[in-house]
Amino acid sequence: MLIVGGAIVGSSVATFLARREDWHGRIVVVERDPSYRTSSTTLSAASIRLQFSTELNIEISRFGIGLIKHLDDWLGVPGGPPLNIDFVEGGYLFLASAAGRQILEHNHAIQRAHDVPVALLSPEELHTRFPWMETGDLAGGS
Ligand SMILES: Cc1cc2nc3c(=O)[nH]c(=O)nc-3n(C[C@H](O)[C@H](O)[C@H](O)COP(=O)(O)OP(=O)(O)OC[C@H]3O[C@@H](n4cnc5c(N)ncnc54)[C@H](O)[C@@H]3O)c2cc1C
């Protein structure tokens, strides 16, 4: 198996493929910049969320959160120092104008159906929780 690009997706595919008991082949990851200086992975804001509009995306992200929370179980070296990446669950806030309110509600229903701990907030509730935010042109938040 040849994987081109060794950032988060390439490395994840290689790692999880190698862990499979039914995988017996070789895996080679080719990366043109091993410093990862310009990869999206390095440049990302490193945030993770569950507010998606499909079950698949929610479950992929839920798996990722579990992996990050139990990183030692996945990537720890026996006898090595504990892996600490200072994971902070800050949460995401999606905002909608009147035009986007329906989509926000639709996605919220999907998220709740899959046990995502998310709240649908009115402009008044947004103002109460985030008094610094201008909410006059908003129809809701998630
Ligand atoms: C500014 C910014 C902020 C973001 N914030 C978030 C966030 O907060 N949360 C989130 O979940 N996502 C975020 N993303 C998206 C996330 O970073 C990407 O979806 C993810 O990193 C993509 O990973 P990847 O491995 O597919 O690609 P990349 O990280 O871009 O890696 C691709 C790798 O392939 C290598 N490569 C490319 N072509 C070749 C070739 N021909 N030969 C050899 N190697 C090659 C590159 O050098 C690179 O290392 C953000 C993205 C950006 C740009």
PDB file of C-alpha atoms and ligand atoms in Angstrom:
ATOM      1  CA  MET A   1       0.000   0.000   0.000  1.00  0.00           C
ATOM      2  CA  LEU A   2       1.440   3.346  -1.031  1.00  0.00           C
ATOM      3  CA  ILE A   3       0.044   6.392   0.734  1.00  0.00           C
ATOM      4  CA  VAL A   4       0.947   9.771  -0.741  1.00  0.00           C
ATOM      5  CA  GLY A   5       0.958  12.472   1.949  1.00  0.00           C
ATOM      6  CA  GLY A   6       1.769  11.723   5.564  1.00  0.00           C
ATOM      7  CA  ALA A   7      -0.134  14.356   7.492  1.00  0.00           C
ATOM      8  CA  ILE A   8      -3.218  13.580   9.565  1.00  0.00           C
ATOM      9  CA  VAL A   9      -5.155  11.645   6.941  1.00  0.00           C
ATOM     10  CA  GLY A  10      -2.217   9.743   5.437  1.00  0.00           C
ATOM     11  CA  SER A  11      -0.753   8.888   8.835  1.00  0.00           C
ATOM     12  CA  SER A  12      -4.136   7.866  10.228  1.00  0.00           C
ATOM     13  CA  VAL A  13      -4.859   5.585   7.297  1.00  0.00           C
ATOM     14  CA  ALA A  14      -1.397   4.016   7.655  1.00  0.00           C
ATOM     15  CA  THR A  15      -1.731   3.596  11.425  1.00  0.00           C
ATOM     16  CA  PHE A  16      -5.194   2.066  11.413  1.00  0.00           C
ATOM     17  CA  LEU A  17      -4.480  -0.151   8.447  1.00  0.00           C
ATOM     18  CA  ALA A  18      -1.338  -1.462  10.166  1.00  0.00           C
ATOM     19  CA  ARG A  19      -3.374  -2.264  13.301  1.00  0.00           C
ATOM     20  CA  ARG A  20      -5.793  -4.491  11.428  1.00  0.00           C
ATOM     21  CA  GLU A  21      -5.299  -8.158  12.087  1.00  0.00           C
ATOM     22  CA  ASP A  22      -6.389  -8.988   8.554  1.00  0.00           C
ATOM     23  CA  TRP A  23      -3.758  -6.690   7.015  1.00  0.00           C
ATOM     24  CA  HIS A  24      -0.563  -8.473   6.044  1.00  0.00           C
ATOM     25  CA  GLY A  25       0.971  -6.184   3.444  1.00  0.00           C
ATOM     26  CA  ARG A  26       3.568  -3.413   3.562  1.00  0.00           C
ATOM     27  CA  ILE A  27       2.578   0.215   3.988  1.00  0.00           C
ATOM     28  CA  VAL A  28       4.763   3.021   2.651  1.00  0.00           C
ATOM     29  CA  VAL A  29       3.947   6.651   3.357  1.00  0.00           C
ATOM     30  CA  VAL A  30       5.530   9.159   0.967  1.00  0.00           C
ATOM     31  CA  GLU A  31       5.723  12.710   2.260  1.00  0.00           C
ATOM     32  CA  ARG A  32       7.390  15.523   0.325  1.00  0.00           C
ATOM     33  CA  ASP A  33       7.864  17.751   3.374  1.00  0.00           C
ATOM     34  CA  PRO A  34       8.538  15.770   6.575  1.00  0.00           C
ATOM     35  CA  SER A  35       8.574  19.046   8.531  1.00  0.00           C
ATOM     36  CA  TYR A  36       4.816  19.362   7.733  1.00  0.00           C
ATOM     37  CA  ARG A  37       5.383  23.123   7.770  1.00  0.00           C
ATOM     38  CA  THR A  38       2.747  23.905   5.149  1.00  0.00           C
ATOM     39  CA  SER A  39       0.307  21.010   5.545  1.00  0.00           C
ATOM     40  CA  SER A  40      -3.283  21.859   6.448  1.00  0.00           C
ATOM     41  CA  THR A  41      -2.845  19.678   9.512  1.00  0.00           C
ATOM     42  CA  THR A  42      -0.128  21.930  10.909  1.00  0.00           C
ATOM     43  CA  LEU A  43      -1.920  25.120   9.906  1.00  0.00           C
ATOM     44  CA  SER A  44      -5.296  24.102  11.286  1.00  0.00           C
ATOM     45  CA  ALA A  45      -6.891  25.675  14.339  1.00  0.00           C
ATOM     46  CA  ALA A  46      -6.820  22.200  15.945  1.00  0.00           C
ATOM     47  CA  SER A  47     -10.465  22.350  16.949  1.00  0.00           C
ATOM     48  CA  ILE A  48     -12.798  19.376  16.917  1.00  0.00           C
ATOM     49  CA  ARG A  49     -16.592  19.395  16.925  1.00  0.00           C
ATOM     50  CA  LEU A  50     -19.660  17.195  16.765  1.00  0.00           C
ATOM     51  CA  GLN A  51     -21.939  19.740  15.105  1.00  0.00           C
ATOM     52  CA  PHE A  52     -22.236  18.026  11.746  1.00  0.00           C
ATOM     53  CA  SER A  53     -25.204  17.398   9.499  1.00  0.00           C
ATOM     54  CA  THR A  54     -24.661  13.680   8.885  1.00  0.00           C
ATOM     55  CA  GLU A  55     -24.436  10.718  11.222  1.00  0.00           C
ATOM     56  CA  LEU A  56     -21.207   9.580   9.572  1.00  0.00           C
ATOM     57  CA  ASN A  57     -19.388  12.846  10.228  1.00  0.00           C
ATOM     58  CA  ILE A  58     -20.669  12.925  13.799  1.00  0.00           C
ATOM     59  CA  GLU A  59     -19.414   9.396  14.441  1.00  0.00           C
ATOM     60  CA  ILE A  60     -16.028  10.016  12.813  1.00  0.00           C
ATOM     61  CA  SER A  61     -15.545  13.072  14.998  1.00  0.00           C
ATOM     62  CA  ARG A  62     -16.786  11.279  18.113  1.00  0.00           C
ATOM     63  CA  PHE A  63     -14.220   8.585  17.473  1.00  0.00           C
ATOM     64  CA  GLY A  64     -11.536  11.268  17.088  1.00  0.00           C
ATOM     65  CA  ILE A  65     -12.490  12.885  20.386  1.00  0.00           C
ATOM     66  CA  GLY A  66     -12.309   9.505  22.127  1.00  0.00           C
ATOM     67  CA  LEU A  67      -8.905   8.880  20.608  1.00  0.00           C
ATOM     68  CA  ILE A  68      -7.587  12.272  21.741  1.00  0.00           C
ATOM     69  CA  LYS A  69      -8.946  11.751  25.254  1.00  0.00           C
ATOM     70  CA  HIS A  70      -7.329   8.335  25.505  1.00  0.00           C
ATOM     71  CA  LEU A  71      -4.239   9.003  23.457  1.00  0.00           C
ATOM     72  CA  ASP A  72      -2.058   6.791  25.642  1.00  0.00           C
ATOM     73  CA  ASP A  73      -4.213   3.782  24.853  1.00  0.00           C
ATOM     74  CA  TRP A  74      -3.730   4.362  21.137  1.00  0.00           C
ATOM     75  CA  LEU A  75      -0.261   5.836  20.740  1.00  0.00           C
ATOM     76  CA  GLY A  76       1.482   5.409  24.095  1.00  0.00           C
ATOM     77  CA  VAL A  77       4.746   3.497  24.328  1.00  0.00           C
ATOM     78  CA  PRO A  78       4.766   0.907  27.141  1.00  0.00           C
ATOM     79  CA  GLY A  79       6.915   2.286  29.960  1.00  0.00           C
ATOM     80  CA  GLY A  80       7.151   5.673  28.225  1.00  0.00           C
ATOM     81  CA  PRO A  81       5.983   9.046  29.548  1.00  0.00           C
ATOM     82  CA  PRO A  82       2.238   9.761  29.446  1.00  0.00           C
ATOM     83  CA  LEU A  83       1.086  11.556  26.318  1.00  0.00           C
ATOM     84  CA  ASN A  84      -0.268  14.948  27.199  1.00  0.00           C
ATOM     85  CA  ILE A  85      -1.449  17.206  24.380  1.00  0.00           C
ATOM     86  CA  ASP A  86      -3.333  19.686  26.608  1.00  0.00           C
ATOM     87  CA  PHE A  87      -6.678  18.908  24.996  1.00  0.00           C
ATOM     88  CA  VAL A  88      -9.230  21.586  25.863  1.00  0.00           C
ATOM     89  CA  GLU A  89     -12.883  21.112  24.938  1.00  0.00           C
ATOM     90  CA  GLY A  90     -13.873  24.669  24.119  1.00  0.00           C
ATOM     91  CA  GLY A  91     -16.980  23.884  22.123  1.00  0.00           C
ATOM     92  CA  TYR A  92     -18.182  25.400  18.861  1.00  0.00           C
ATOM     93  CA  LEU A  93     -20.791  28.067  18.338  1.00  0.00           C
ATOM     94  CA  PHE A  94     -22.632  28.126  15.023  1.00  0.00           C
ATOM     95  CA  LEU A  95     -24.669  31.247  14.314  1.00  0.00           C
ATOM     96  CA  ALA A  96     -27.531  31.671  11.856  1.00  0.00           C
ATOM     97  CA  SER A  97     -29.321  34.617  10.328  1.00  0.00           C
ATOM     98  CA  ALA A  98     -33.006  34.254   9.426  1.00  0.00           C
ATOM     99  CA  ALA A  99     -31.973  32.687   6.108  1.00  0.00           C
ATOM    100  CA  GLY A 100     -29.985  29.969   7.869  1.00  0.00           C
ATOM    101  CA  ARG A 101     -32.255  29.250  10.821  1.00  0.00           C
ATOM    102  CA  GLN A 102     -34.009  26.313   9.129  1.00  0.00           C
ATOM    103  CA  ILE A 103     -30.709  24.610   8.337  1.00  0.00           C
ATOM    104  CA  LEU A 104     -29.537  25.188  11.894  1.00  0.00           C
ATOM    105  CA  GLU A 105     -32.720  23.534  13.227  1.00  0.00           C
ATOM    106  CA  HIS A 106     -32.454  20.671  10.744  1.00  0.00           C
ATOM    107  CA  ASN A 107     -28.844  19.950  11.708  1.00  0.00           C
ATOM    108  CA  HIS A 108     -29.671  20.326  15.387  1.00  0.00           C
ATOM    109  CA  ALA A 109     -32.350  17.614  15.096  1.00  0.00           C
ATOM    110  CA  ILE A 110     -29.851  15.241  13.463  1.00  0.00           C
ATOM    111  CA  GLN A 111     -27.265  15.988  16.160  1.00  0.00           C
ATOM    112  CA  ARG A 112     -29.728  15.450  19.012  1.00  0.00           C
ATOM    113  CA  ALA A 113     -30.870  12.188  17.434  1.00  0.00           C
ATOM    114  CA  HIS A 114     -27.252  11.047  17.738  1.00  0.00           C
ATOM    115  CA  ASP A 115     -26.757  12.161  21.347  1.00  0.00           C
ATOM    116  CA  VAL A 116     -24.657  15.199  20.578  1.00  0.00           C
ATOM    117  CA  PRO A 117     -24.658  17.488  23.638  1.00  0.00           C
ATOM    118  CA  VAL A 118     -25.727  20.607  21.771  1.00  0.00           C
ATOM    119  CA  ALA A 119     -28.237  23.354  22.521  1.00  0.00           C
ATOM    120  CA  LEU A 120     -30.294  25.474  20.146  1.00  0.00           C
ATOM    121  CA  LEU A 121     -30.232  29.055  21.404  1.00  0.00           C
ATOM    122  CA  SER A 122     -32.539  31.955  20.585  1.00  0.00           C
ATOM    123  CA  PRO A 123     -31.005  35.416  20.018  1.00  0.00           C
ATOM    124  CA  GLU A 124     -32.057  36.290  23.594  1.00  0.00           C
ATOM    125  CA  GLU A 125     -30.319  33.225  24.999  1.00  0.00           C
ATOM    126  CA  LEU A 126     -27.260  33.999  22.902  1.00  0.00           C
ATOM    127  CA  HIS A 127     -27.202  37.518  24.306  1.00  0.00           C
ATOM    128  CA  THR A 128     -27.455  36.194  27.869  1.00  0.00           C
ATOM    129  CA  ARG A 129     -24.613  33.706  27.410  1.00  0.00           C
ATOM    130  CA  PHE A 130     -22.421  35.922  25.240  1.00  0.00           C
ATOM    131  CA  PRO A 131     -23.216  39.515  26.259  1.00  0.00           C
ATOM    132  CA  TRP A 132     -20.332  40.861  24.149  1.00  0.00           C
ATOM    133  CA  MET A 133     -21.935  39.538  20.945  1.00  0.00           C
ATOM    134  CA  GLU A 134     -24.104  41.637  18.626  1.00  0.00           C
ATOM    135  CA  THR A 135     -27.211  39.452  18.260  1.00  0.00           C
ATOM    136  CA  GLY A 136     -29.563  41.905  16.546  1.00  0.00           C
ATOM    137  CA  ASP A 137     -29.168  40.292  13.135  1.00  0.00           C
ATOM    138  CA  LEU A 138     -29.188  36.686  14.384  1.00  0.00           C
ATOM    139  CA  ALA A 139     -32.025  34.158  14.350  1.00  0.00           C
ATOM    140  CA  GLY A 140     -30.323  31.514  16.456  1.00  0.00           C
ATOM    141  CA  GLY A 141     -27.202  29.677  17.474  1.00  0.00           C
ATOM    142  CA  SER A 142     -26.109  26.135  18.118  1.00  0.00           C
TER     143      SER A 142
HETATM  144  C1  LIG B   1      -6.269  27.494   8.329  1.00  0.00           C
HETATM  145  C2  LIG B   1      -6.940  26.151   8.539  1.00  0.00           C
HETATM  146  C3  LIG B   1      -7.617  25.896   9.718  1.00  0.00           C
HETATM  147  C4  LIG B   1      -8.234  24.647   9.913  1.00  0.00           C
HETATM  148  N1  LIG B   1      -8.825  24.402  11.126  1.00  0.00           N
HETATM  149  C5  LIG B   1      -9.367  23.178  11.359  1.00  0.00           C
HETATM  150  C6  LIG B   1      -9.900  22.866  12.643  1.00  0.00           C
HETATM  151  O1  LIG B   1      -9.869  23.681  13.575  1.00  0.00           O
HETATM  152  N2  LIG B   1     -10.453  21.634  12.817  1.00  0.00           N
HETATM  153  C7  LIG B   1     -10.470  20.695  11.801  1.00  0.00           C
HETATM  154  O2  LIG B   1     -10.981  19.580  12.032  1.00  0.00           O
HETATM  155  N3  LIG B   1      -9.970  20.975  10.581  1.00  0.00           N
HETATM  156  C8  LIG B   1      -9.406  22.188  10.345  1.00  0.00           C
HETATM  157  N4  LIG B   1      -8.874  22.447   9.120  1.00  0.00           N
HETATM  158  C9  LIG B   1      -8.944  21.403   8.099  1.00  0.00           C
HETATM  159  C10 LIG B   1      -7.891  20.348   8.403  1.00  0.00           C
HETATM  160  O3  LIG B   1      -6.667  20.981   8.727  1.00  0.00           O
HETATM  161  C11 LIG B   1      -7.722  19.471   7.161  1.00  0.00           C
HETATM  162  O4  LIG B   1      -8.967  18.928   6.785  1.00  0.00           O
HETATM  163  C12 LIG B   1      -6.767  18.308   7.431  1.00  0.00           C
HETATM  164  O5  LIG B   1      -5.584  18.737   8.075  1.00  0.00           O
HETATM  165  C13 LIG B   1      -6.433  17.655   6.106  1.00  0.00           C
HETATM  166  O6  LIG B   1      -5.480  16.657   6.375  1.00  0.00           O
HETATM  167  P1  LIG B   1      -4.775  15.935   5.181  1.00  0.00           P
HETATM  168  O7  LIG B   1      -3.801  14.960   5.786  1.00  0.00           O
HETATM  169  O8  LIG B   1      -5.787  15.428   4.216  1.00  0.00           O
HETATM  170  O9  LIG B   1      -4.033  17.097   4.379  1.00  0.00           O
HETATM  171  P2  LIG B   1      -2.714  17.931   4.768  1.00  0.00           P
HETATM  172  O10 LIG B   1      -2.586  18.168   6.232  1.00  0.00           O
HETATM  173  O11 LIG B   1      -2.710  19.139   3.874  1.00  0.00           O
HETATM  174  O12 LIG B   1      -1.569  16.965   4.346  1.00  0.00           O
HETATM  175  C14 LIG B   1      -1.304  16.631   3.008  1.00  0.00           C
HETATM  176  C15 LIG B   1       0.131  16.169   2.990  1.00  0.00           C
HETATM  177  O13 LIG B   1       0.398  15.617   1.706  1.00  0.00           O
HETATM  178  C16 LIG B   1       1.679  16.038   1.298  1.00  0.00           C
HETATM  179  N5  LIG B   1       1.681  15.946  -0.152  1.00  0.00           N
HETATM  180  C17 LIG B   1       0.873  16.593  -1.014  1.00  0.00           C
HETATM  181  N6  LIG B   1       1.165  16.252  -2.274  1.00  0.00           N
HETATM  182  C18 LIG B   1       2.165  15.347  -2.191  1.00  0.00           C
HETATM  183  C19 LIG B   1       2.897  14.632  -3.169  1.00  0.00           C
HETATM  184  N7  LIG B   1       2.625  14.775  -4.478  1.00  0.00           N
HETATM  185  N8  LIG B   1       3.868  13.788  -2.749  1.00  0.00           N
HETATM  186  C20 LIG B   1       4.142  13.651  -1.429  1.00  0.00           C
HETATM  187  N9  LIG B   1       3.476  14.298  -0.460  1.00  0.00           N
HETATM  188  C21 LIG B   1       2.507  15.145  -0.849  1.00  0.00           C
HETATM  189  C22 LIG B   1       1.819  17.437   1.843  1.00  0.00           C
HETATM  190  O14 LIG B   1       3.177  17.816   1.998  1.00  0.00           O
HETATM  191  C23 LIG B   1       1.114  17.328   3.192  1.00  0.00           C
HETATM  192  O15 LIG B   1       1.980  17.023   4.267  1.00  0.00           O
HETATM  193  C24 LIG B   1      -8.216  23.661   8.902  1.00  0.00           C
HETATM  194  C25 LIG B   1      -7.535  23.928   7.699  1.00  0.00           C
HETATM  195  C26 LIG B   1      -6.881  25.137   7.521  1.00  0.00           C
HETATM  196  C27 LIG B   1      -6.119  25.364   6.231  1.00  0.00           C
END
